[in-house]
mmCIF file of C-alpha atoms and ligand atoms in Angstrom:
data_model
loop_
_atom_site.group_PDB
_atom_site.id
_atom_site.type_symbol
_atom_site.label_atom_id
_atom_site.label_comp_id
_atom_site.label_asym_id
_atom_site.label_seq_id
_atom_site.Cartn_x
_atom_site.Cartn_y
_atom_site.Cartn_z
ATOM 1 C CA MET B 253 42.799 55.372 126.019
ATOM 2 C CA TYR B 254 44.343 52.728 127.745
ATOM 3 C CA PRO B 255 42.613 51.599 130.788
ATOM 4 C CA GLN B 256 43.301 53.594 134.006
ATOM 5 C CA ILE B 257 43.909 52.174 137.258
ATOM 6 C CA PHE B 258 44.943 55.166 139.382
ATOM 7 C CA SER B 259 42.671 57.392 140.355
ATOM 8 C CA ALA B 260 44.637 60.396 141.563
ATOM 9 C CA ALA B 261 46.055 59.864 137.564
ATOM 10 C CA ARG B 262 42.390 60.327 136.171
ATOM 11 C CA GLU B 263 43.221 64.105 136.187
ATOM 12 C CA VAL B 264 45.902 63.488 133.751
ATOM 13 C CA ASP B 265 43.848 61.809 131.110
ATOM 14 C CA GLN B 266 41.352 64.972 132.106
ATOM 15 C CA ALA B 267 44.196 67.319 131.296
ATOM 16 C CA PHE B 268 45.158 65.538 127.838
ATOM 17 C CA LEU B 269 41.883 65.458 126.625
ATOM 18 C CA ILE B 270 41.148 69.196 127.412
ATOM 19 C CA ILE B 271 44.642 70.222 126.077
ATOM 20 C CA LEU B 272 43.571 67.775 122.620
ATOM 21 C CA GLY B 273 40.248 69.438 122.856
ATOM 22 C CA PHE B 274 41.512 73.113 122.477
ATOM 23 C CA SER B 275 44.310 72.050 120.101
ATOM 24 C CA VAL B 276 41.716 70.468 117.710
ATOM 25 C CA LEU B 277 39.545 73.600 118.226
ATOM 26 C CA ILE B 278 42.270 76.058 117.556
ATOM 27 C CA LEU B 279 43.768 74.228 114.549
ATOM 28 C CA VAL B 280 39.896 74.224 113.081
ATOM 29 C CA LEU B 281 39.811 77.711 113.695
ATOM 30 C CA VAL B 282 42.892 79.033 112.223
ATOM 31 C CA THR B 283 42.137 76.313 109.340
ATOM 32 C CA VAL B 284 38.598 78.098 108.719
ATOM 33 C CA CYS B 285 40.093 81.655 108.995
ATOM 34 C CA MET B 286 42.752 80.955 106.620
ATOM 35 C CA LEU B 287 40.439 79.803 103.924
ATOM 36 C CA TRP B 288 38.063 82.905 104.305
ATOM 37 C CA PHE B 289 40.936 84.862 104.365
ATOM 38 C CA LEU B 290 41.692 83.290 101.356
ATOM 39 C CA TRP B 291 38.374 83.726 99.738
ATOM 40 C CA ARG B 292 37.314 86.960 100.532
ATOM 41 C CA TYR B 293 40.894 88.848 100.166
ATOM 42 C CA ASN B 294 41.998 87.210 96.786
ATOM 43 C CA PHE B 295 43.271 89.769 94.379
ATOM 44 C CA ARG B 296 40.285 89.504 92.497
ATOM 45 C CA ARG B 297 37.912 90.853 95.083
ATOM 46 C CA SER B 298 40.642 92.992 96.521
ATOM 47 C CA PRO B 299 43.058 94.629 94.164
ATOM 48 C CA ARG B 300 44.210 96.841 96.627
ATOM 49 C CA ALA B 301 45.567 96.349 100.106
ATOM 50 C CA ALA B 302 44.326 98.137 102.682
ATOM 51 C CA ASP B 303 46.402 99.983 105.046
ATOM 52 C CA ILE B 304 45.354 99.634 108.405
ATOM 53 C CA ARG B 305 47.303 100.903 111.376
ATOM 54 C CA GLY B 306 46.500 99.619 115.140
ATOM 55 C CA ASN B 307 43.197 98.321 116.388
ATOM 56 C CA VAL B 308 42.757 98.333 119.957
ATOM 57 C CA TRP B 309 40.287 95.963 120.433
ATOM 58 C CA ALA B 310 42.072 93.504 118.143
ATOM 59 C CA GLU B 311 44.934 93.890 120.244
ATOM 60 C CA ILE B 312 43.138 93.314 123.775
ATOM 61 C CA ILE B 313 41.601 90.106 122.178
ATOM 62 C CA TRP B 314 44.438 88.793 120.826
ATOM 63 C CA THR B 315 46.589 89.066 124.050
ATOM 64 C CA ALA B 316 43.909 88.353 126.621
ATOM 65 C CA LEU B 317 42.123 85.551 124.958
ATOM 66 C CA PRO B 318 45.404 83.130 124.565
ATOM 67 C CA THR B 319 46.479 84.014 128.263
ATOM 68 C CA ALA B 320 43.436 82.999 129.297
ATOM 69 C CA ILE B 321 43.967 79.570 127.254
ATOM 70 C CA VAL B 322 47.468 79.194 128.505
ATOM 71 C CA LEU B 323 46.455 79.624 131.804
ATOM 72 C CA GLY B 324 43.380 77.238 132.093
ATOM 73 C CA LEU B 325 45.546 74.600 130.344
ATOM 74 C CA PHE B 326 48.430 75.612 132.843
ATOM 75 C CA TRP B 327 45.879 75.146 135.630
ATOM 76 C CA THR B 328 44.521 71.750 134.418
ATOM 77 C CA GLY B 329 48.143 70.196 134.200
ATOM 78 C CA TRP B 330 49.205 71.777 137.410
ATOM 79 C CA THR B 331 46.271 70.474 139.570
ATOM 80 C CA SER B 332 46.801 66.729 138.243
ATOM 81 C CA PHE B 333 50.375 67.375 138.712
ATOM 82 C CA LYS B 334 49.424 68.530 142.037
ATOM 83 C CA ALA B 335 47.733 65.233 142.853
ATOM 84 C CA MET B 336 50.342 62.915 141.911
ATOM 85 C CA ARG B 337 53.115 64.895 144.024
ATOM 86 C CA THR B 338 51.166 64.514 147.160
ATOM 87 C CA ILE B 339 51.521 61.751 148.805
ATOM 88 C CA PRO B 340 49.041 60.825 151.231
ATOM 89 C CA GLU B 341 50.143 60.239 154.859
ATOM 90 C CA GLY B 342 50.693 56.538 156.033
ATOM 91 C CA ALA B 343 51.331 55.223 152.436
ATOM 92 C CA MET B 344 53.044 52.078 152.482
ATOM 93 C CA GLU B 345 56.849 52.375 151.416
ATOM 94 C CA VAL B 346 58.698 50.347 148.488
ATOM 95 C CA GLN B 347 62.106 51.002 147.288
ATOM 96 C CA VAL B 348 62.376 51.034 143.910
ATOM 97 C CA GLU B 349 65.988 49.896 142.430
ATOM 98 C CA ALA B 350 67.106 49.986 139.257
ATOM 99 C CA ARG B 351 69.973 48.815 137.385
ATOM 100 C CA MET B 352 71.371 47.891 133.866
ATOM 101 C CA TRP B 353 68.707 45.878 133.211
ATOM 102 C CA SER B 354 66.533 44.857 135.991
ATOM 103 C CA TRP B 355 64.412 46.361 138.927
ATOM 104 C CA LYS B 356 64.548 45.322 142.499
ATOM 105 C CA PHE B 357 61.765 46.211 144.831
ATOM 106 C CA THR B 358 62.164 46.148 148.308
ATOM 107 C CA TYR B 359 59.215 46.134 151.098
ATOM 108 C CA GLU B 360 59.391 47.831 154.457
ATOM 109 C CA ASN B 361 59.733 44.213 156.233
ATOM 110 C CA GLY B 362 62.996 43.487 154.032
ATOM 111 C CA LYS B 363 61.361 41.367 151.416
ATOM 112 C CA THR B 364 62.667 41.774 148.023
ATOM 113 C CA SER B 365 60.938 41.060 144.604
ATOM 114 C CA PRO B 366 61.583 41.596 140.862
ATOM 115 C CA GLU B 367 57.949 42.197 140.516
ATOM 116 C CA LEU B 368 56.270 44.915 142.088
ATOM 117 C CA PHE B 369 53.397 43.584 144.311
ATOM 118 C CA ILE B 370 50.748 46.064 145.778
ATOM 119 C CA PRO B 371 47.296 45.364 147.597
ATOM 120 C CA LEU B 372 44.167 47.122 146.054
ATOM 121 C CA ASP B 373 42.936 50.476 147.163
ATOM 122 C CA VAL B 374 46.094 51.173 149.355
ATOM 123 C CA PRO B 375 48.552 54.356 148.894
ATOM 124 C CA VAL B 376 52.139 52.935 147.950
ATOM 125 C CA LYS B 377 55.012 55.802 148.423
ATOM 126 C CA LEU B 378 57.584 54.687 145.861
ATOM 127 C CA ALA B 379 61.304 55.698 146.462
ATOM 128 C CA LEU B 380 63.006 55.789 143.145
ATOM 129 C CA SER B 381 66.623 55.419 142.783
ATOM 130 C CA SER B 382 69.311 54.081 140.375
ATOM 131 C CA ARG B 383 72.570 52.133 140.906
ATOM 132 C CA ASP B 384 74.288 53.272 137.365
ATOM 133 C CA VAL B 385 72.901 55.395 134.721
ATOM 134 C CA ILE B 386 69.615 56.969 134.281
ATOM 135 C CA HIS B 387 66.117 55.000 134.047
ATOM 136 C CA SER B 388 62.757 56.163 134.178
ATOM 137 C CA PHE B 389 59.932 54.095 135.781
ATOM 138 C CA TYR B 390 57.086 54.100 133.926
ATOM 139 C CA ILE B 391 53.449 52.079 134.553
ATOM 140 C CA PRO B 392 51.229 52.954 131.750
ATOM 141 C CA ALA B 393 47.950 51.774 133.462
ATOM 142 C CA MET B 394 48.909 54.467 136.072
ATOM 143 C CA ARG B 395 50.257 57.358 133.932
ATOM 144 C CA VAL B 396 53.115 57.382 136.153
ATOM 145 C CA LYS B 397 56.507 58.285 134.734
ATOM 146 C CA TRP B 398 59.631 59.125 136.596
ATOM 147 C CA ASP B 399 63.036 59.502 135.862
ATOM 148 C CA MET B 400 65.539 57.681 138.078
ATOM 149 C CA VAL B 401 69.211 59.944 138.233
ATOM 150 C CA PRO B 402 71.945 58.055 139.773
ATOM 151 C CA GLY B 403 72.766 59.557 143.344
ATOM 152 C CA MET B 404 69.438 61.336 143.637
ATOM 153 C CA GLU B 405 66.436 59.412 145.441
ATOM 154 C CA THR B 406 63.055 60.200 143.692
ATOM 155 C CA ASP B 407 59.356 60.188 145.301
ATOM 156 C CA ALA B 408 56.250 59.017 143.676
ATOM 157 C CA TRP B 409 53.187 57.340 144.621
ATOM 158 C CA ILE B 410 50.490 54.856 143.442
ATOM 159 C CA GLN B 411 47.381 53.189 143.815
ATOM 160 C CA SER B 412 45.157 50.452 141.973
ATOM 161 C CA ASP B 413 41.324 50.088 142.237
ATOM 162 C CA THR B 414 41.548 47.519 140.035
ATOM 163 C CA LEU B 415 42.974 43.909 140.515
ATOM 164 C CA GLY B 416 45.146 42.655 137.878
ATOM 165 C CA GLU B 417 48.630 42.357 136.134
ATOM 166 C CA TYR B 418 49.967 45.509 134.354
ATOM 167 C CA ASP B 419 53.454 46.385 132.665
ATOM 168 C CA ILE B 420 56.136 48.379 134.028
ATOM 169 C CA PHE B 421 58.838 49.500 131.542
ATOM 170 C CA CYS B 422 61.935 51.323 131.736
ATOM 171 C CA SER B 423 61.232 54.662 129.576
ATOM 172 C CA GLU B 424 64.738 56.207 129.283
ATOM 173 C CA TYR B 425 67.575 54.469 127.203
ATOM 174 C CA CYS B 426 69.899 53.134 129.249
ATOM 175 C CA GLY B 427 72.232 50.778 127.231
ATOM 176 C CA LEU B 428 71.944 47.454 124.944
ATOM 177 C CA ARG B 429 69.488 45.896 127.035
ATOM 178 C CA HIS B 430 67.455 48.572 127.428
ATOM 179 C CA ALA B 431 64.488 46.718 125.927
ATOM 180 C CA ASN B 432 64.743 43.846 128.139
ATOM 181 C CA MET B 433 63.867 46.152 131.503
ATOM 182 C CA ILE B 434 60.166 44.991 131.504
ATOM 183 C CA THR B 435 58.439 43.692 134.875
ATOM 184 C CA LYS B 436 55.296 43.517 136.215
ATOM 185 C CA LEU B 437 53.106 45.119 138.439
ATOM 186 C CA LYS B 438 50.805 42.704 140.107
ATOM 187 C CA VAL B 439 47.632 44.415 142.355
ATOM 188 C CA LEU B 440 46.286 41.720 144.756
ATOM 189 C CA PRO B 441 43.314 41.919 147.363
ATOM 190 C CA GLY B 442 44.954 42.763 150.993
ATOM 191 C CA GLU B 443 44.564 39.629 152.207
ATOM 192 C CA ASP B 444 47.062 37.710 149.399
ATOM 193 C CA PHE B 445 48.751 40.802 149.420
ATOM 194 C CA GLU B 446 49.430 40.338 153.461
ATOM 195 C CA THR B 447 50.076 36.417 152.430
ATOM 196 C CA TRP B 448 52.740 37.325 149.871
ATOM 197 C CA LEU B 449 54.525 39.798 152.027
ATOM 198 C CA ASN B 450 55.094 37.622 154.687
ATOM 199 C CA ALA B 451 55.769 34.550 152.975
ATOM 200 C CA ALA B 452 59.486 33.564 153.345
ATOM 201 C CA PRO B 453 61.391 34.224 150.205
ATOM 202 C CA GLY B 454 60.850 31.074 147.570
ATOM 203 C CA GLU B 455 58.237 29.456 150.465
ATOM 204 C CA ALA B 456 55.671 27.684 148.979
ATOM 205 C CA THR B 457 52.271 28.786 150.194
ATOM 206 C CA LYS B 458 50.459 26.117 152.285
ATOM 207 C CA PRO B 459 48.344 23.997 150.200
ATOM 208 C CA ARG B 460 44.821 24.167 150.190
ATOM 209 C CA GLY B 461 44.377 20.306 150.933
ATOM 210 C CA LEU B 462 46.569 20.628 153.878
ATOM 211 C CA THR B 463 44.347 23.231 155.544
ATOM 212 C CA VAL B 464 41.114 21.260 154.820
ATOM 213 C CA MET B 465 43.031 18.253 156.675
ATOM 214 C CA GLU B 466 43.724 20.416 159.395
ATOM 215 C CA GLU B 467 40.295 22.043 159.776
ATOM 216 C CA PHE B 468 38.607 18.363 159.404
ATOM 217 C CA GLY B 469 40.824 17.055 162.163
ATOM 218 C CA CYS B 470 41.902 14.261 160.173
ATOM 219 C CA PHE B 471 45.410 14.870 161.556
ATOM 220 C CA ASP B 472 43.939 13.705 164.973
ATOM 221 C CA CYS B 473 44.411 10.347 164.362
ATOM 222 C CA HIS B 474 46.573 10.100 160.783
ATOM 223 C CA ALA B 475 50.000 10.736 161.264
ATOM 224 C CA MET B 476 52.227 11.949 158.164
ATOM 225 C CA ASP B 477 55.625 10.120 159.471
ATOM 226 C CA GLY B 478 54.998 6.579 158.469
ATOM 227 C CA THR B 479 53.553 5.619 162.176
ATOM 228 C CA GLY B 480 49.870 4.833 163.184
ATOM 229 C CA ASP B 481 48.600 2.964 165.881
ATOM 230 C CA ILE B 482 44.722 4.075 165.751
ATOM 231 C CA ALA B 483 44.610 5.065 161.646
ATOM 232 C CA PRO B 484 46.601 4.445 158.910
ATOM 233 C CA PRO B 485 49.675 6.989 157.905
ATOM 234 C CA LEU B 486 49.090 9.195 155.156
ATOM 235 C CA ASN B 487 52.465 10.206 153.617
ATOM 236 C CA ASP B 488 54.125 9.133 150.652
ATOM 237 C CA ILE B 489 50.467 6.612 149.958
ATOM 238 C CA ALA B 490 49.964 7.391 146.196
ATOM 239 C CA GLY B 491 50.194 4.487 144.200
ATOM 240 C CA THR B 492 50.932 2.110 147.243
ATOM 241 C CA THR B 493 48.724 -1.166 147.988
ATOM 242 C CA ARG B 494 46.672 -1.634 150.756
ATOM 243 C CA THR B 495 44.900 -4.578 151.692
ATOM 244 C CA ILE B 496 40.893 -3.976 152.710
ATOM 245 C CA ILE B 497 38.191 -5.687 154.376
ATOM 246 C CA LEU B 498 34.697 -5.351 152.830
ATOM 247 C CA PRO B 499 31.694 -5.288 155.000
ATOM 248 C CA GLY B 500 31.102 -9.311 154.560
ATOM 249 C CA GLY B 501 34.651 -9.793 155.780
ATOM 250 C CA GLU B 502 36.188 -10.488 152.229
ATOM 251 C CA LYS B 503 39.407 -9.514 151.892
ATOM 252 C CA ARG B 504 40.750 -7.273 148.947
ATOM 253 C CA SER B 505 43.823 -5.519 147.712
ATOM 254 C CA VAL B 506 43.421 -1.786 146.457
ATOM 255 C CA THR B 507 45.624 0.827 145.072
ATOM 256 C CA VAL B 508 45.969 4.529 146.605
ATOM 257 C CA ASP B 509 44.368 6.435 143.941
ATOM 258 C CA ALA B 510 41.819 9.450 143.750
ATOM 259 C CA GLY B 511 38.698 6.856 143.465
ATOM 260 C CA TYR B 512 40.136 5.105 146.579
ATOM 261 C CA LEU B 513 41.027 8.068 148.678
ATOM 262 C CA LYS B 514 37.134 9.906 148.057
ATOM 263 C CA ARG B 515 35.754 6.381 149.196
ATOM 264 C CA ALA B 516 37.720 6.355 152.591
ATOM 265 C CA ILE B 517 37.009 9.846 153.104
ATOM 266 C CA SER B 518 33.072 9.543 152.086
ATOM 267 C CA ASN B 519 32.284 6.217 153.714
ATOM 268 C CA PRO B 520 35.256 4.600 155.358
ATOM 269 C CA GLY B 521 33.353 1.855 157.002
ATOM 270 C CA ALA B 522 32.836 0.007 153.479
ATOM 271 C CA GLU B 523 36.793 -0.493 152.983
ATOM 272 C CA ILE B 524 38.391 -0.635 156.655
ATOM 273 C CA VAL B 525 42.184 -0.626 156.293
ATOM 274 C CA ASP B 526 43.317 -4.312 157.304
ATOM 275 C CA GLY B 527 44.714 -4.191 160.618
ATOM 276 C CA PHE B 528 42.757 -0.926 162.079
ATOM 277 C CA GLY B 529 39.438 -0.373 163.741
ATOM 278 C CA ASP B 530 36.041 0.964 162.021
ATOM 279 C CA ASP B 531 36.599 3.980 163.986
ATOM 280 C CA MET B 532 36.506 6.668 161.516
ATOM 281 C CA PRO B 533 32.919 8.736 160.862
ATOM 282 C CA PRO B 534 31.939 8.858 157.056
ATOM 283 C CA TYR B 535 32.518 12.498 155.734
ATOM 284 C CA GLU B 536 30.227 12.617 153.049
ATOM 285 C CA GLY B 537 27.848 15.510 153.173
ATOM 286 C CA ASP B 538 29.969 16.927 155.573
ATOM 287 C CA MET B 539 32.820 17.860 153.437
ATOM 288 C CA SER B 540 32.238 19.707 150.149
ATOM 289 C CA GLY B 541 33.711 18.305 146.963
ATOM 290 C CA GLU B 542 36.110 21.244 146.647
ATOM 291 C CA ASP B 543 37.297 20.415 149.906
ATOM 292 C CA MET B 544 37.674 16.704 149.050
ATOM 293 C CA ASP B 545 39.543 17.216 145.654
ATOM 294 C CA ALA B 546 41.737 19.552 147.811
ATOM 295 C CA ALA B 547 42.712 17.002 150.364
ATOM 296 C CA VAL B 548 42.990 14.146 147.907
ATOM 297 C CA ASN B 549 45.113 16.093 145.795
ATOM 298 C CA TYR B 550 47.254 17.080 148.890
ATOM 299 C CA LEU B 551 47.698 13.261 149.662
ATOM 300 C CA LEU B 552 49.012 12.159 146.116
ATOM 301 C CA GLY B 553 51.194 14.914 146.060
ATOM 302 C CA LEU B 554 49.508 17.040 143.417
ATOM 303 C CA ASP B 555 49.349 20.751 143.445
ATOM 304 C CA GLU B 556 45.313 22.045 143.368
ATOM 305 C CA GLY B 557 45.130 21.488 139.865
ATOM 306 C CA GLY B 558 45.950 18.068 140.345
ATOM 307 C CA ALA B 559 49.398 18.376 138.392
ATOM 308 C CA PRO B 560 52.635 16.929 139.750
ATOM 309 C CA LEU B 561 54.346 19.392 142.032
ATOM 310 C CA ALA B 562 57.221 20.977 140.413
ATOM 311 C CA ALA B 563 60.473 19.920 141.619
ATOM 312 C CA PRO B 564 61.822 22.400 144.199
ATOM 313 C CA VAL B 565 63.417 25.251 143.214
ATOM 314 C CA HIS B 566 67.148 26.503 144.038
ATOM 315 C CA PRO B 567 67.396 29.214 146.291
ATOM 316 C CA GLY B 568 69.634 31.154 143.928
ATOM 317 C CA LEU B 569 67.275 31.033 141.459
ATOM 318 C CA ARG B 570 65.472 33.947 143.187
ATOM 319 C CA LEU B 571 68.509 35.912 143.581
ATOM 320 C CA ALA B 572 69.400 35.395 139.756
ATOM 321 C CA GLU B 573 65.926 36.886 138.896
ATOM 322 C CA GLU B 574 66.427 39.373 141.538
ATOM 323 C CA GLU B 575 69.483 40.723 140.352
ATOM 324 C CA GLY B 576 68.387 40.374 136.602
ATOM 325 C CA CYS B 577 70.670 37.843 135.660
ATOM 326 C CA LEU B 578 68.073 36.096 133.781
ATOM 327 C CA MET B 579 67.188 39.110 131.728
ATOM 328 C CA CYS B 580 69.998 38.398 129.490
ATOM 329 C CA HIS B 581 71.163 34.681 130.517
ATOM 330 C CA VAL B 582 69.096 31.501 129.869
ATOM 331 C CA THR B 583 69.231 28.681 132.545
ATOM 332 C CA SER B 584 68.231 25.812 129.968
ATOM 333 C CA GLY B 585 69.029 25.153 126.392
ATOM 334 C CA ASP B 586 71.462 26.877 123.860
ATOM 335 C CA SER B 587 72.856 30.275 124.195
ATOM 336 C CA THR B 588 70.667 33.013 122.904
ATOM 337 C CA GLU B 589 72.471 36.082 120.859
ATOM 338 C CA ASP B 590 72.421 38.233 124.125
ATOM 339 C CA ALA B 591 74.016 36.257 126.306
ATOM 340 C CA PRO B 592 75.630 32.738 126.900
ATOM 341 C CA SER B 593 73.378 29.939 128.451
ATOM 342 C CA LEU B 594 74.255 28.883 131.975
ATOM 343 C CA ASP B 595 72.820 25.617 131.155
ATOM 344 C CA GLY B 596 75.781 23.179 131.540
ATOM 345 C CA LEU B 597 78.224 25.901 131.996
ATOM 346 C CA TYR B 598 79.588 25.163 135.450
ATOM 347 C CA GLY B 599 82.887 22.869 134.713
ATOM 348 C CA SER B 600 82.845 23.488 130.801
ATOM 349 C CA GLU B 601 85.400 24.429 128.662
ATOM 350 C CA ILE B 602 85.312 27.738 127.374
ATOM 351 C CA ARG B 603 86.891 30.298 125.131
ATOM 352 C CA GLY B 604 87.087 33.758 125.725
ATOM 353 C CA ARG B 605 88.923 37.061 125.114
ATOM 354 C CA VAL B 606 91.294 38.440 128.108
ATOM 355 C CA SER B 607 92.486 41.918 127.280
ATOM 356 C CA GLY B 608 91.741 41.134 123.808
ATOM 357 C CA GLU B 609 93.599 38.055 123.633
ATOM 358 C CA GLU B 610 92.198 34.882 122.772
ATOM 359 C CA GLN B 611 92.034 32.044 125.500
ATOM 360 C CA THR B 612 90.518 28.730 126.782
ATOM 361 C CA GLY B 613 89.774 27.656 130.313
ATOM 362 C CA VAL B 614 87.631 25.898 132.363
ATOM 363 C CA ALA B 615 84.400 27.584 133.770
ATOM 364 C CA ASP B 616 85.460 26.678 137.236
ATOM 365 C CA ASP B 617 84.417 28.470 140.529
ATOM 366 C CA ALA B 618 86.902 31.451 140.361
ATOM 367 C CA HIS B 619 85.580 31.856 137.007
ATOM 368 C CA LEU B 620 81.989 31.913 138.145
ATOM 369 C CA HIS B 621 82.970 34.566 140.695
ATOM 370 C CA THR B 622 85.121 36.871 138.194
ATOM 371 C CA SER B 623 82.263 36.694 135.590
ATOM 372 C CA ILE B 624 79.818 38.290 137.795
ATOM 373 C CA VAL B 625 81.931 40.656 139.597
ATOM 374 C CA ASP B 626 84.172 41.917 136.965
ATOM 375 C CA PRO B 627 82.566 40.231 133.545
ATOM 376 C CA SER B 628 85.126 42.328 131.440
ATOM 377 C CA ALA B 629 88.095 40.402 132.737
ATOM 378 C CA TRP B 630 86.789 37.591 130.775
ATOM 379 C CA VAL B 631 84.281 38.035 127.587
ATOM 380 C CA ALA B 632 83.193 34.867 126.096
ATOM 381 C CA ASP B 633 83.855 34.046 122.499
ATOM 382 C CA GLY B 634 80.966 35.676 120.328
ATOM 383 C CA TYR B 635 79.853 38.046 122.956
ATOM 384 C CA ASP B 636 80.598 42.020 122.952
ATOM 385 C CA ASP B 637 81.856 43.325 126.706
ATOM 386 C CA VAL B 638 78.481 44.485 127.610
ATOM 387 C CA MET B 639 77.476 42.696 130.996
ATOM 388 C CA PRO B 640 77.563 45.436 133.983
ATOM 389 C CA ALA B 641 79.925 44.651 136.613
ATOM 390 C CA TYR B 642 77.960 43.231 139.921
ATOM 391 C CA ASP B 643 80.645 44.100 142.203
ATOM 392 C CA ASP B 644 78.630 45.416 144.833
ATOM 393 C CA LEU B 645 76.689 42.195 145.946
ATOM 394 C CA ASP B 646 77.008 40.980 149.198
ATOM 395 C CA GLU B 647 79.333 37.649 149.741
ATOM 396 C CA GLU B 648 75.944 35.513 150.560
ATOM 397 C CA THR B 649 74.161 37.007 147.439
ATOM 398 C CA LEU B 650 77.353 35.958 145.274
ATOM 399 C CA GLU B 651 77.666 32.936 146.595
ATOM 400 C CA GLY B 652 74.190 31.761 146.287
ATOM 401 C CA LEU B 653 74.347 33.061 142.310
ATOM 402 C CA VAL B 654 77.629 30.821 142.054
ATOM 403 C CA SER B 655 76.019 27.789 143.475
ATOM 404 C CA PHE B 656 72.854 28.258 141.253
ATOM 405 C CA ILE B 657 75.006 28.133 138.521
ATOM 406 C CA LYS B 658 77.087 25.065 139.318
ATOM 407 C CA SER B 659 73.376 23.498 140.081
ATOM 408 C CA LEU B 660 73.104 23.836 136.153
ATOM 409 C CA GLY B 661 76.260 22.502 135.323
ATOM 410 C CA GLY B 662 76.886 19.114 133.873
ATOM 411 C CA SER B 663 73.605 18.772 132.401
ATOM 412 C CA ARG B 664 74.271 18.519 128.875
HETATM 413 CU CU1 LIG E 809 66.766 51.117 132.070
HETATM 414 CU CU2 LIG E 809 65.881 51.627 130.154
#
């Protein structure tokens, strides 16, 4: 069976196997009886049918046995159902909101996310609700599937004993893009989960190199703002040129790269930066190779793997992910058959239908606003009128989305 990560749902698998076992047993029994009857009571062996009227024992057995089997099956189903219905006291609560065609998870501290993050081995209560039509919240790895009916809040709970990433599906047909209602369940170690939960939206986690440098006290002497009396500043140094003095007094110029920085940390006295004293202790042996790599990557403006840091992300991107815009729209490249691309949309000439009539226009601020709040008012050429109206967004979210779309404008 598909791997299972929710211990309370182990009994669901058990119930399934028991029911499957009984079904196979009864199938075999019925088939064997049938074949035996065919052979034993065929016309040649029994040319004349016996006229049997009533058999108390047979009647008792065929009433009692199936009743016992059915009650037994009910019992296995009932205990597993009960385990999944009994939400442990003090479970962490997460609001799960479904809409056509996206998911939104809201945590107790107000944090929202388009994916479900949970800590390992901690019970999580889910408060399920739908904003529009009937959806169904389904995590195959947890054997959890609950309908989400508009106007009704349903409770469920989950808990994972395994780290990792698992699928979340909508399992109730909810319109044209039902198949797009896919997201992830991410099970993190408790500490990582806390870090994620308390990080401000969009805030990058602190680079490891920065932590290393703080721990080793680098900033007691070095500054990150271009100033420095006792030690050279360390901001924006990647690729710059420095004059250094070798122990013999010879001056030389070096380019700041990973090799130089490692030498400068391991044994600073061998290459003293011109204008500064030989005050820094050598960190060779003190600082592990991993810590040094992290510090060097941080100083060179690289991420922990040594790759260039990604450009800062527009805050509206998070909103667009959360509201599910990106389930249908793309933000770079050509339009898909699902929806017009948002890339270069702002300020471009557009063609569409207003109440069925062909029109041309410009994708300006007002157009973007209307297209989100009341998408049926202008249906882009080549598309059907399928986008749900986002008329319940607050002003701030709406502005954020519009500004995000504008930030993609004019790129082609
Ligand atoms: Cu929501 Cu299918």
